[in-house]
XYZ file of C-alpha atoms in Angstrom:
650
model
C -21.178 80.322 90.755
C -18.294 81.779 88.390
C -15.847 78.977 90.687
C -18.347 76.657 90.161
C -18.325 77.541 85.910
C -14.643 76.760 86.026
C -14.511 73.735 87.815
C -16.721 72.377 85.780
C -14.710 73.413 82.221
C -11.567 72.688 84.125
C -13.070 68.726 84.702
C -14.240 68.897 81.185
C -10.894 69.522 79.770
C -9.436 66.951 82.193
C -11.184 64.266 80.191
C -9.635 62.793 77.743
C -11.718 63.186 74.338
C -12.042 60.233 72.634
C -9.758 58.982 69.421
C -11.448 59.532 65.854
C -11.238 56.622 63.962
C -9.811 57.553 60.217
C -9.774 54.871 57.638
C -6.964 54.897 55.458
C -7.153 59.074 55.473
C -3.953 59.514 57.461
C -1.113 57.300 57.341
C 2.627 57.815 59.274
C 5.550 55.767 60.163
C 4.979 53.459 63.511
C 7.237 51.894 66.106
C 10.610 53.253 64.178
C 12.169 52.448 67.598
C 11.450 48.874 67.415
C 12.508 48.907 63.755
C 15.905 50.063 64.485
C 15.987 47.405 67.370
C 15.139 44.891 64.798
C 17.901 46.157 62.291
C 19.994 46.159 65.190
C 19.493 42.444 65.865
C 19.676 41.340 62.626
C 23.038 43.329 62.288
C 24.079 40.675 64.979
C 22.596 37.809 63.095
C 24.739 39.305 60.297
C 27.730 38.933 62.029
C 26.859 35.380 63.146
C 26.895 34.719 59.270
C 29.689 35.716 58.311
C 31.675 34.407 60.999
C 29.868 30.918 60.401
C 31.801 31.539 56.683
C 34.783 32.459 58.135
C 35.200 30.456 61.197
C 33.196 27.644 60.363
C 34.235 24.802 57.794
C 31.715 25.107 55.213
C 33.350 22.392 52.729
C 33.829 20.065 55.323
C 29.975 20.298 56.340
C 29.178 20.207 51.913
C 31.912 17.354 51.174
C 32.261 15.875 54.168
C 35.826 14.894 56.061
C 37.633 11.270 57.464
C 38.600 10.449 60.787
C 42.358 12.011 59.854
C 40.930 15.163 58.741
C 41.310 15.369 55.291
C 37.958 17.051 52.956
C 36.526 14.317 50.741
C 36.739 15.822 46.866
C 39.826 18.101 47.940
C 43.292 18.368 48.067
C 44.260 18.689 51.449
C 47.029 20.100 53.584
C 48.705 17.944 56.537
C 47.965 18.635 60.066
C 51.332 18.080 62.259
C 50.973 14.813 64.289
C 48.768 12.737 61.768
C 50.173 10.752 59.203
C 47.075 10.302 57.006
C 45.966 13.741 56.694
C 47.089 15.762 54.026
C 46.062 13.502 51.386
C 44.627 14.281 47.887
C 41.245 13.246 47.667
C 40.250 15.232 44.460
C 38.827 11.495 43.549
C 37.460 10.636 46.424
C 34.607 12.714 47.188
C 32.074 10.065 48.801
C 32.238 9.595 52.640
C 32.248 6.515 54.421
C 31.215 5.225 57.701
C 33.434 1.296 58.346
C 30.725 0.670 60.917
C 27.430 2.708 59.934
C 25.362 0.185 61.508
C 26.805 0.251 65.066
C 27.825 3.969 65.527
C 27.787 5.000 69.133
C 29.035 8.220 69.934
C 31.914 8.955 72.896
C 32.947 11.787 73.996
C 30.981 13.738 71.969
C 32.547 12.080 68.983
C 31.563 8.945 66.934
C 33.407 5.776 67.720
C 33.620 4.435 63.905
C 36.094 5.237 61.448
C 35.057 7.317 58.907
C 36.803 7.066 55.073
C 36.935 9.261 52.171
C 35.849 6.569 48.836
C 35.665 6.901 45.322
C 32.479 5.514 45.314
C 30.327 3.706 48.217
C 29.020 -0.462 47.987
C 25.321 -0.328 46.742
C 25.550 -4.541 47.574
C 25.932 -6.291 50.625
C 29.510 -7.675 51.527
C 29.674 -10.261 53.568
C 33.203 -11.266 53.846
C 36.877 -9.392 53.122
C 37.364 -11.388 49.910
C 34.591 -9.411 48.497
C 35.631 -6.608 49.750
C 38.799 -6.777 48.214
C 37.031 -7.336 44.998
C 34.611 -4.446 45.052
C 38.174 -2.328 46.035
C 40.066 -4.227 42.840
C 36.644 -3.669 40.602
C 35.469 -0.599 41.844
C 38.720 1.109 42.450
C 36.891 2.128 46.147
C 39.017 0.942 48.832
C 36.958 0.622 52.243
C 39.728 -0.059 54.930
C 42.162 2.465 55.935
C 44.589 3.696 53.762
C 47.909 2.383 54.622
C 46.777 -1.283 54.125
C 46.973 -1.984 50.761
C 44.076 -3.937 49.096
C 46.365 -6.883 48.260
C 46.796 -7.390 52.076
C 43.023 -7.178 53.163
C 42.783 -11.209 53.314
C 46.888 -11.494 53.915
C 47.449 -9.483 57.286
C 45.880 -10.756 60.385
C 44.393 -7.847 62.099
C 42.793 -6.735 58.940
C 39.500 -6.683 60.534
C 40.298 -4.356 62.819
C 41.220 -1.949 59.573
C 38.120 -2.522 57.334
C 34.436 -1.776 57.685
C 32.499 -4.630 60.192
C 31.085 -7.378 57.922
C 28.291 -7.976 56.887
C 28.820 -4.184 55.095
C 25.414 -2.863 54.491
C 23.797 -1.470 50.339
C 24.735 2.066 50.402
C 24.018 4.661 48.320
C 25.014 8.345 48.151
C 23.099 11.405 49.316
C 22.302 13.731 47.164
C 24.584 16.907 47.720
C 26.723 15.558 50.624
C 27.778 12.644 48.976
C 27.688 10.518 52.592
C 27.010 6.896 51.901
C 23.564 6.103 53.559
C 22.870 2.715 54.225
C 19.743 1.631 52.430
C 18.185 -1.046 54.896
C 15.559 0.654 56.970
C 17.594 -0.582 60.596
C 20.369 0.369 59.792
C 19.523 3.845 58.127
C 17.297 4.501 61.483
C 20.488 3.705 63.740
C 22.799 5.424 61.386
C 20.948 9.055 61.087
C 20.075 8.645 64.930
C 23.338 8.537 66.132
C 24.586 11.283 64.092
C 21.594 13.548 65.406
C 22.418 12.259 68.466
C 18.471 11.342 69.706
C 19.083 7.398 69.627
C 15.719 6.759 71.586
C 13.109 8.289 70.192
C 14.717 9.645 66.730
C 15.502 5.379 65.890
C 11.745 4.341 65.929
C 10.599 7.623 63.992
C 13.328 6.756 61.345
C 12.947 3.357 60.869
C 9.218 3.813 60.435
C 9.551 7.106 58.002
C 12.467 4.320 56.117
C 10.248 1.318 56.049
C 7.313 2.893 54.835
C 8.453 6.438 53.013
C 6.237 5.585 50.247
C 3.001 5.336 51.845
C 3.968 9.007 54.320
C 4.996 10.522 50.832
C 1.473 9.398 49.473
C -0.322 10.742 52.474
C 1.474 14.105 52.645
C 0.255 14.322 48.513
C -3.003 13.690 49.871
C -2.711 16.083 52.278
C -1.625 18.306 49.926
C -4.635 18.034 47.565
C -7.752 17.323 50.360
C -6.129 21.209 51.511
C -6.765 22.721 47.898
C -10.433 20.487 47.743
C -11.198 22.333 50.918
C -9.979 25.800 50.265
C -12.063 25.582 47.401
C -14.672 24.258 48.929
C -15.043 27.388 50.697
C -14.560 29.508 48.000
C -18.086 28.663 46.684
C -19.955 27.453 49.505
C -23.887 26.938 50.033
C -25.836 25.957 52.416
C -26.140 22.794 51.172
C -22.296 22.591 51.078
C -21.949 23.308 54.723
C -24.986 20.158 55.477
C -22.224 17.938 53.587
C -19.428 19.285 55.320
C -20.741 18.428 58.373
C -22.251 15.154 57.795
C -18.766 14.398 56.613
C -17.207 15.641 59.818
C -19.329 14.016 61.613
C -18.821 10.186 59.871
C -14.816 10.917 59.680
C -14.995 11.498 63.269
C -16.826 8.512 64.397
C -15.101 6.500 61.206
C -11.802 7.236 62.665
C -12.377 6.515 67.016
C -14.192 3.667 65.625
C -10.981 2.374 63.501
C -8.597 3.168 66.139
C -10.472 1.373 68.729
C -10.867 -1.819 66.714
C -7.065 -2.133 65.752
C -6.320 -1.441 69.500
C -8.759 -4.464 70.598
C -7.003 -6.588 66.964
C -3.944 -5.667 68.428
C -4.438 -7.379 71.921
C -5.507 -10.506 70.445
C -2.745 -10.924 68.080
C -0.372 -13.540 68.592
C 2.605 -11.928 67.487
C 1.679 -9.465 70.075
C 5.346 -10.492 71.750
C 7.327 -8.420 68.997
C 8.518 -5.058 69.952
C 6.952 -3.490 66.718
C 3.336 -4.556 68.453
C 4.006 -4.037 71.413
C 5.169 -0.026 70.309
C 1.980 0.131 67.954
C -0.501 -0.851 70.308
C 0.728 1.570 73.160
C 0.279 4.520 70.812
C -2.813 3.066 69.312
C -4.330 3.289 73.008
C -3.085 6.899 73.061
C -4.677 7.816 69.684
C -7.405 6.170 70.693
C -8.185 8.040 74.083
C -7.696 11.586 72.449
C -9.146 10.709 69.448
C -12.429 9.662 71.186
C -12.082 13.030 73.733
C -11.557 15.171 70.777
C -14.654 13.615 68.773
C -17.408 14.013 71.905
C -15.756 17.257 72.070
C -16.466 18.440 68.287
C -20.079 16.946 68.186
C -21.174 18.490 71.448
C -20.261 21.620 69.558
C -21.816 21.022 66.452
C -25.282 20.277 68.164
C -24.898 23.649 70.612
C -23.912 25.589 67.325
C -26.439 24.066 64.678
C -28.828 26.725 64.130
C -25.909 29.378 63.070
C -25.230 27.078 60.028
C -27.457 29.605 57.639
C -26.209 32.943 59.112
C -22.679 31.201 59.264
C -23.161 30.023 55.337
C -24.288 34.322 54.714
C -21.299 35.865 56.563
C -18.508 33.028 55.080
C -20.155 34.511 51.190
C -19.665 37.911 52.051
C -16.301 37.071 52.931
C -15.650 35.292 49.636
C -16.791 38.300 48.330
C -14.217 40.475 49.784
C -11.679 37.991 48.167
C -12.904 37.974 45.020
C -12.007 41.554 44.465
C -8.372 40.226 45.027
C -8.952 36.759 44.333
C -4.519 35.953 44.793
C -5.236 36.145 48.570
C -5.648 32.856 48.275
C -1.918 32.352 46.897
C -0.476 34.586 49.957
C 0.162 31.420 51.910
C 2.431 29.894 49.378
C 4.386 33.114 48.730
C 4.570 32.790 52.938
C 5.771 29.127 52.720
C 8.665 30.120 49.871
C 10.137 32.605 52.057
C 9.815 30.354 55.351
C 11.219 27.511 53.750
C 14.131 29.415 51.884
C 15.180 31.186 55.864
C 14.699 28.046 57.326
C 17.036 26.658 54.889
C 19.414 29.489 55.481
C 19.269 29.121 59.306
C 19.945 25.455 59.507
C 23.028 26.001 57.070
C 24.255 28.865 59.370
C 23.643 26.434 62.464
C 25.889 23.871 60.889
C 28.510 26.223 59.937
C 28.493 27.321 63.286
C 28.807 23.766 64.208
C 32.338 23.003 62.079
C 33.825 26.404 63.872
C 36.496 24.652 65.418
C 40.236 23.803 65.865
C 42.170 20.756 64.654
C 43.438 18.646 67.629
C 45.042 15.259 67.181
C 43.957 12.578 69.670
C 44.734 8.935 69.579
C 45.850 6.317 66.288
C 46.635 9.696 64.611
C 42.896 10.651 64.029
C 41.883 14.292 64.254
C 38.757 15.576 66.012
C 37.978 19.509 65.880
C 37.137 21.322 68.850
C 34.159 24.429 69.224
C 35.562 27.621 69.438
C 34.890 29.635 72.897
C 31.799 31.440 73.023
C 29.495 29.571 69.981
C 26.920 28.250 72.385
C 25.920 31.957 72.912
C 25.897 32.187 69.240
C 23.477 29.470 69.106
C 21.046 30.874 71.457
C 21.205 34.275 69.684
C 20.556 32.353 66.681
C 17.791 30.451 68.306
C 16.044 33.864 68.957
C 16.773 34.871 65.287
C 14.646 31.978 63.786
C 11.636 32.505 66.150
C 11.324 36.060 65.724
C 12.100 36.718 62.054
C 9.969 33.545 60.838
C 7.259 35.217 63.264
C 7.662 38.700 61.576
C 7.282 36.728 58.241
C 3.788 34.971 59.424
C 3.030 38.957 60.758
C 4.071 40.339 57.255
C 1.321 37.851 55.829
C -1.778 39.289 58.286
C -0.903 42.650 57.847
C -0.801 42.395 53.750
C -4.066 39.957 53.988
C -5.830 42.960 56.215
C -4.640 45.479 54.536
C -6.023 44.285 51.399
C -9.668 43.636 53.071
C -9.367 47.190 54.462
C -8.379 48.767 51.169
C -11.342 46.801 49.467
C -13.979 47.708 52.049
C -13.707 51.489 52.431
C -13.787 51.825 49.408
C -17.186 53.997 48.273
C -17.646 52.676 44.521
C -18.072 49.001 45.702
C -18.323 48.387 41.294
C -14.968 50.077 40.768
C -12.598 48.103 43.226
C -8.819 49.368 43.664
C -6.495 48.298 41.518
C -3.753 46.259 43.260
C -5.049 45.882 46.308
C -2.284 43.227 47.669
C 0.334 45.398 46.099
C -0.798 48.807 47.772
C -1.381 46.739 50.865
C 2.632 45.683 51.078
C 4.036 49.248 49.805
C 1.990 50.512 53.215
C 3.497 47.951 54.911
C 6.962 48.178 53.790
C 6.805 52.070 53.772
C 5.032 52.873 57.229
C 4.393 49.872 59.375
C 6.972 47.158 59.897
C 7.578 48.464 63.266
C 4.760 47.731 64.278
C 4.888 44.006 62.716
C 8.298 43.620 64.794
C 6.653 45.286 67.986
C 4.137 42.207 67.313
C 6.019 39.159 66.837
C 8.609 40.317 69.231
C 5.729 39.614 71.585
C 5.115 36.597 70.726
C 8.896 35.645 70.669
C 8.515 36.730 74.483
C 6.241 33.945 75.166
C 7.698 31.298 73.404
C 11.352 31.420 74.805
C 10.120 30.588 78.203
C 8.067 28.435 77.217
C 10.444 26.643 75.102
C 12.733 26.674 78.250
C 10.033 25.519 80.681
C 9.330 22.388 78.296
C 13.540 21.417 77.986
C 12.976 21.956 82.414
C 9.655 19.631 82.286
C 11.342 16.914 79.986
C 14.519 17.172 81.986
C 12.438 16.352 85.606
C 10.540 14.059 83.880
C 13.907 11.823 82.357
C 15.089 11.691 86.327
C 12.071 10.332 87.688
C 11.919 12.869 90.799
C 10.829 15.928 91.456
C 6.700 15.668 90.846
C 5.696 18.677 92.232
C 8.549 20.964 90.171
C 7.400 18.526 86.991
C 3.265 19.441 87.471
C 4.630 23.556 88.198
C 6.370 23.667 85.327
C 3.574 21.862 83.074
C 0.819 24.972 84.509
C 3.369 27.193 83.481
C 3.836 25.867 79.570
C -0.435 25.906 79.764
C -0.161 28.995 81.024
C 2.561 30.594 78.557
C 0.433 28.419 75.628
C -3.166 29.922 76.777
C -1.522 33.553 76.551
C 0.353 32.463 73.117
C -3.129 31.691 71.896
C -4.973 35.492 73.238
C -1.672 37.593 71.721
C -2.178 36.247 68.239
C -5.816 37.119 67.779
C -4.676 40.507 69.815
C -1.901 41.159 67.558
C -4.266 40.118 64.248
C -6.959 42.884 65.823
C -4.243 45.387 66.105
C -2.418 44.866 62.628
C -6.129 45.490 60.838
C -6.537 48.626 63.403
C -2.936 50.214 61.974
C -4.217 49.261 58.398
C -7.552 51.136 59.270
C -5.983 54.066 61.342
C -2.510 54.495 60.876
C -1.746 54.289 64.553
C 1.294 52.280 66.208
C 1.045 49.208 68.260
C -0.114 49.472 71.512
C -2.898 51.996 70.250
C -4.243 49.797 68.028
C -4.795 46.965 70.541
C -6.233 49.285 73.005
C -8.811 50.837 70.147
C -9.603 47.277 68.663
C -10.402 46.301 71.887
C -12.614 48.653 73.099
C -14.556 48.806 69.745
C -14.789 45.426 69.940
C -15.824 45.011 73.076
C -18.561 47.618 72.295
C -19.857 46.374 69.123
C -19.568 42.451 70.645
C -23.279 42.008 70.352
C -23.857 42.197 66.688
C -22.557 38.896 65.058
C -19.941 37.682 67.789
C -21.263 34.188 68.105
C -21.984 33.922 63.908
C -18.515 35.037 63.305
C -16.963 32.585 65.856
C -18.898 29.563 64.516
C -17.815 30.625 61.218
C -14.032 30.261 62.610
C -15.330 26.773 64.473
C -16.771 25.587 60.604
C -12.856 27.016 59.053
C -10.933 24.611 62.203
C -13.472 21.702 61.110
C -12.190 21.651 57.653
C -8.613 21.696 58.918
C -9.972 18.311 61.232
C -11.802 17.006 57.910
C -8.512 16.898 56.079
C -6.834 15.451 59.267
C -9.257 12.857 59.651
C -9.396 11.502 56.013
C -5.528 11.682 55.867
C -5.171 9.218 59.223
C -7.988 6.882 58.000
C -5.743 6.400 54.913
C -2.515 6.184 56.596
C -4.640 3.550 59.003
C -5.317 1.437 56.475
C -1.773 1.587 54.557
C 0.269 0.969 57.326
C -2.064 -1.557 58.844
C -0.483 -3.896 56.389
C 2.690 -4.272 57.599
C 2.389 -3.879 61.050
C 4.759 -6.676 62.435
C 7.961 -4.926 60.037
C 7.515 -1.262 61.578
C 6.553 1.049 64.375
C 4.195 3.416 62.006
C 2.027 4.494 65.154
C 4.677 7.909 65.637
C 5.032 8.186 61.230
C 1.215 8.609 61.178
C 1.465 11.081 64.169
C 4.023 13.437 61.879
C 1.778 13.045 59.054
C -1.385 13.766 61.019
C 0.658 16.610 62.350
C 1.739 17.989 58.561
C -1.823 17.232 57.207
C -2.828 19.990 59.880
C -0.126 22.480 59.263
C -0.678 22.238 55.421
C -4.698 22.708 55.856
C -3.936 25.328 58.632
C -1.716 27.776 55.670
C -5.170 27.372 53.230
C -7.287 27.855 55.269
C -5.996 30.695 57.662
C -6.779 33.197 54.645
C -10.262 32.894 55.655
C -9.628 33.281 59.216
C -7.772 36.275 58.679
C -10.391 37.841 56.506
C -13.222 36.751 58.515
C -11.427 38.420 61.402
C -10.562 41.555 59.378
C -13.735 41.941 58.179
C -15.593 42.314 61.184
C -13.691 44.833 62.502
C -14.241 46.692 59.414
C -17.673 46.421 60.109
C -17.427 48.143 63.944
C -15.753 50.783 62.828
C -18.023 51.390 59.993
C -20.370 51.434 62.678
C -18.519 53.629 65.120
C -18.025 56.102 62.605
C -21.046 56.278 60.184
C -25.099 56.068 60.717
C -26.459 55.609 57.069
C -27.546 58.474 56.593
C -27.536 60.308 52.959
C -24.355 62.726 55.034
C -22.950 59.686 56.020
C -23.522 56.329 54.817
C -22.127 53.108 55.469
C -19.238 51.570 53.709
C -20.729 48.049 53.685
C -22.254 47.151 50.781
C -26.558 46.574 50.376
C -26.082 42.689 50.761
C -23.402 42.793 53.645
C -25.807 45.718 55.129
C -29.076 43.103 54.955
C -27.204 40.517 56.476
C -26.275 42.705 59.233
C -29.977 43.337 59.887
C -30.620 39.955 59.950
C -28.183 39.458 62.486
C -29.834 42.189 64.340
C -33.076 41.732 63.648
C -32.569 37.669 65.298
C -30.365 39.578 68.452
C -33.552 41.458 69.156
C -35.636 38.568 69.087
C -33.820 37.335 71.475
C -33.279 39.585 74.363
C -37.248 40.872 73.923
C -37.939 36.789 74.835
C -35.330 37.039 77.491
C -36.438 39.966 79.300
C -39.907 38.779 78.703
C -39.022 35.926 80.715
C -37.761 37.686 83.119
C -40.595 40.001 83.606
C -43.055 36.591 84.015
C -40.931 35.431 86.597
C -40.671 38.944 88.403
C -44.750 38.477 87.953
C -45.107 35.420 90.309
C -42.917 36.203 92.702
C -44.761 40.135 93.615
C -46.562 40.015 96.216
C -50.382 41.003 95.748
């Protein structure tokens, strides 16, 4: 019996006991191994910097250089084997393209000469007498400099010297003073080329050139249907929510509708032979097909999810009441945006250096061409890493501040004396104890979307040689695949940022708590809390859906003088993004919120020794929830029990 005694204590010690959850009572650093990993890398990205500054021609990316090599705006030194570099061009500080409307690029190089001018032709010239006039006029010569402007109409071979006629309107861009030609064909060959893309990049140019105004007007309306929704939810009612819908609902059909018709206009247009039509209508058909998928989709969901609406209308109040006791959550996204924007800005800049890094080498006609150092294309995949995982620990920086703040506001016991500061006590805890585990996080995510990036490049690759169907349909599973698990680490990563703000804990015990708790306390107001996220991704498809009908109707217009089928498909595509940074506040709080809630549960009973954290009204609305759960399974099981009835045998 005494063998028996131990056993038994020895099998109870063997189990593990399990973790206490401790909101915001005990707080230490996390994941200081990934951290210094992360320092580490950025060291590296560091070094790519400064030898981008050092290696890498920064003024002839900002000012530009000629075919000879000389810096537009600078006085230059000569390079040994080319006459016509070492010029001073302290005057000249606009570059020139002879032949911007016909650049090809060979070799890796583009064919056309390129000039430094003292200012570029903003009229067409159509012959070499008025060239020579603009160069007498203007003091702006536009052939090469050893033919003197007196000789542009004298020599015969002067053609071969000075731009191809007709020479487009030009004007300069702003801050690398490169003269852009102004005609939408011409500007959609010219910026192709140099990006090197000809195929697709030409038709999305031409149609961003030929109608800029109208995708500027739609990205402002964008812009402001984004705000109109985010305050929409702000103060939403039930009645607000009946609108909502109905408006889904009408933009939806509105929009299939519209597409369908200009597909079926299309066809029976005349002018239907033009490769502008014939462009439009394909991707019309496209828009059409996934537009009409996408809109039986949505309303099969609205009808299975219509009776949530009231519960769903309860639970999105609370959560604007967990943001009004830090009501400049709703500015996080565009302090998130500013620092995006300003790395992105930084990146590309660092890309380009990285891109001049090269040695002077004299080829034919005494032109110079510089060649990449050894070893940069490494460089650029390191960088490549750099921007996905630092603009992901940005977006991570954002969840954990937003949950943070919703943690700090929730536990705390005098619901009519909030904290002070909440966003602000949210980021010192952040900055102080757990950015390893924000770089343990989107280092995850930067795991998944390298191969994926790499499967895509493999997929588009297969699919440009025409063979290989079976490798092609592999590696299109795989990006699903890769996508699908994208998708699952982001809400695991969101669950296990609010579990470190809650507990203090690192990482990987985080997800494992959240999960279990979660999976534990699923019952209670699951499907309410994912409708609520379905009504937050309908407002993103709202302001989608009224920014295509406009762009419909303004580009409908002038459908035989652009392809605007792929324009609309970018500003579709930027209507969604912008919407998506509004509106993911509420996602995040929603989300943060309701595991709040299960621990809350897990660790209190209301009783008088240890009540709940939740406040009365959140509290009735949980028994609501409840209250309708019960109903529920007592008609289910008493369903079952009828059926059990008739089938006993007497």
């Amino acid at each position: 019996m005494q063998c028996l005694g131990a056993e038994h204590l020895d099998s109870a010690e063997r189990i593990p006991t399990q973790r206490q959850w401790r909101p915001q009572i005990y707080r230490k650093c996390t994941d200081t191994a990934w951290l210094f990993l992360f320092f580490l890398f950025w060291t590296g990205l560091a070094f790519i910097m400064g030898y981008s500054v050092a290696a890498g021609a920064t003024g002839r990316l900002l000012f530009g250089y000629d075919s000879f090599g000389n810096v537009c705006g600078k006085k230059n030194s000569p390079i040994e084997g080319a006459p016509l570099s070492g010029q001073d061009m302290t005057q000249k500080k606009h570059v020139f393209f002879m032949n911007s409307c016909n650049l090809e690029v060979k070799d890796v190089r583009l064919s056309s000469t390129v000039l430094c001018v003292s200012s570029c032709p903003e009229e067409q010239l159509d012959t070499l007498e008025e060239v020579q006039l603009f160069a007498n006029t203007s003091g702006s010569f536009l052939c090469v400099y050893n033919l003197n402007s007196f000789n542009y109409t004298q020599i015969p071979n002067a053609d071969l010297l000075c731009p191809r006629l007709p020479v487009p309107p030009s004007k300069s861009f702003p801050l690398f003073n490169r003269c852009i030609p102004q005609t939408p064909e011409c500007y959609s060959l010219f910026a192709s080329v140099l990006i090197n893309d000809a195929d697709s990049l030409h038709r999305i140019l031409s149609g961003i050139m030929s109608g800029r105004d109208t995708v500027l007007g739609l990205c402002i309306l964008a812009f402001a249907l984004s705000l109109a929704m985010m305050f929409t939810f702000r103060f939403i009612t039930t009645l607000l929510v009946h609108i909502f819908i109905a408006l889904i609902v009408l933009g939806l059909l509105f929009v299939c509708g519209v597409l369908w018709w200009l597909y079926y206009d299309y066809t029976d247009d005349l002018s239907i032979e033009l490769d502008t039509e014939r462009e439009n209508m394909k991707c019309l058909l496209g828009f059409a097909i996934v537009s009409t998928v996408i809109t039986a989709v949505l309303l099969i969901l609205i009808y299975v999810l219509r009776k949530r609406i009231k519960l769903t209308v309860e639970l999105l109040q609370v959560t604007n009441k967990a943001i009004s006791s830090s009501p400049f959550l709703l500015l996080q996204p565009l302090w998130t945006f500013a620092i995006l924007i300003f790395f992105w800005v930084l990146w590309v800049a660092v890309l380009l250096s990285l891109g001049t890094a090269g040695a002077a080498q004299v080829i034919e006609g005494g032109q110079v061409e510089y060649k990449p150092l050894s070893g940069i294309r490494y460089m650029w995949w390191y960088h490549l890493i750099g921007l996905i995982w630092t603009s992901e620990f940005i977006l991570a920086c954002q969840q954990m501040t937003v949950a943070g703040t919703v943690v700090t506001c929730y536990f705390n016991r005098n619901k009519s004396d909030p904290p002070d500061r909440p966003i602000l006590s949210s980021l010192s805890i952040l900055f102080c104890y757990h950015q390893g585990t924000v770089v343990k996080g989107s280092f995850l995510i930067t795991a998944v979307r390298i191969p994926r990036a790499v499967l895509m490049y493999v997929y588009n690759t297969l699919k440009e040689k025409q063979d290989g169907a079976l490798s092609r349909c592999v590696s299109q599973c795989c990006c699903c695949c890769f996508w699908c698990l994208d998708k699952g680490l982001h809400h695991l990563n969101q669950n296990a940022y609010t579990t470190t703000a809650i507990n203090g804990t690192d990482f990987c015990t985080s997800a494992k708590d959240a999960l279990k708790l979660l999976s534990k306390n699923s019952s209670h107001f699951t499907s309410v809390n994912c409708f609520g996220d379905f009504i937050i991704f309908l407002g993103k498809v709202l302001v989608v859906c009224f920014t295509v009908f406009g762009g419909l109707m303004a580009f409908n217009y002038h459908r035989v003088l652009q392809v605007w089928a792929i324009p609309l498909l970018l500003v579709a595509f930027f209507a969604y993004l912008v919407a998506h940074s509004f509106l993911s506040v509420f996602e995040t709080v929603l989300d943060a919120l309701f595991l709040c809630f299960a621990v809350d549960l897990e660790t209190n009973d209301g009783s008088s020794e240890k009540p709940y954290f939740m406040d009365q009204e959140f509290l009735d609305f949980v028994k609501r929830i409840n209250k309708l759960n019960t109903r529920a399974q007592r008609n289910k099981n008493s369903l079952t029990s009828e059926e059990g009835t008739e089938l006993r045998p007497l």
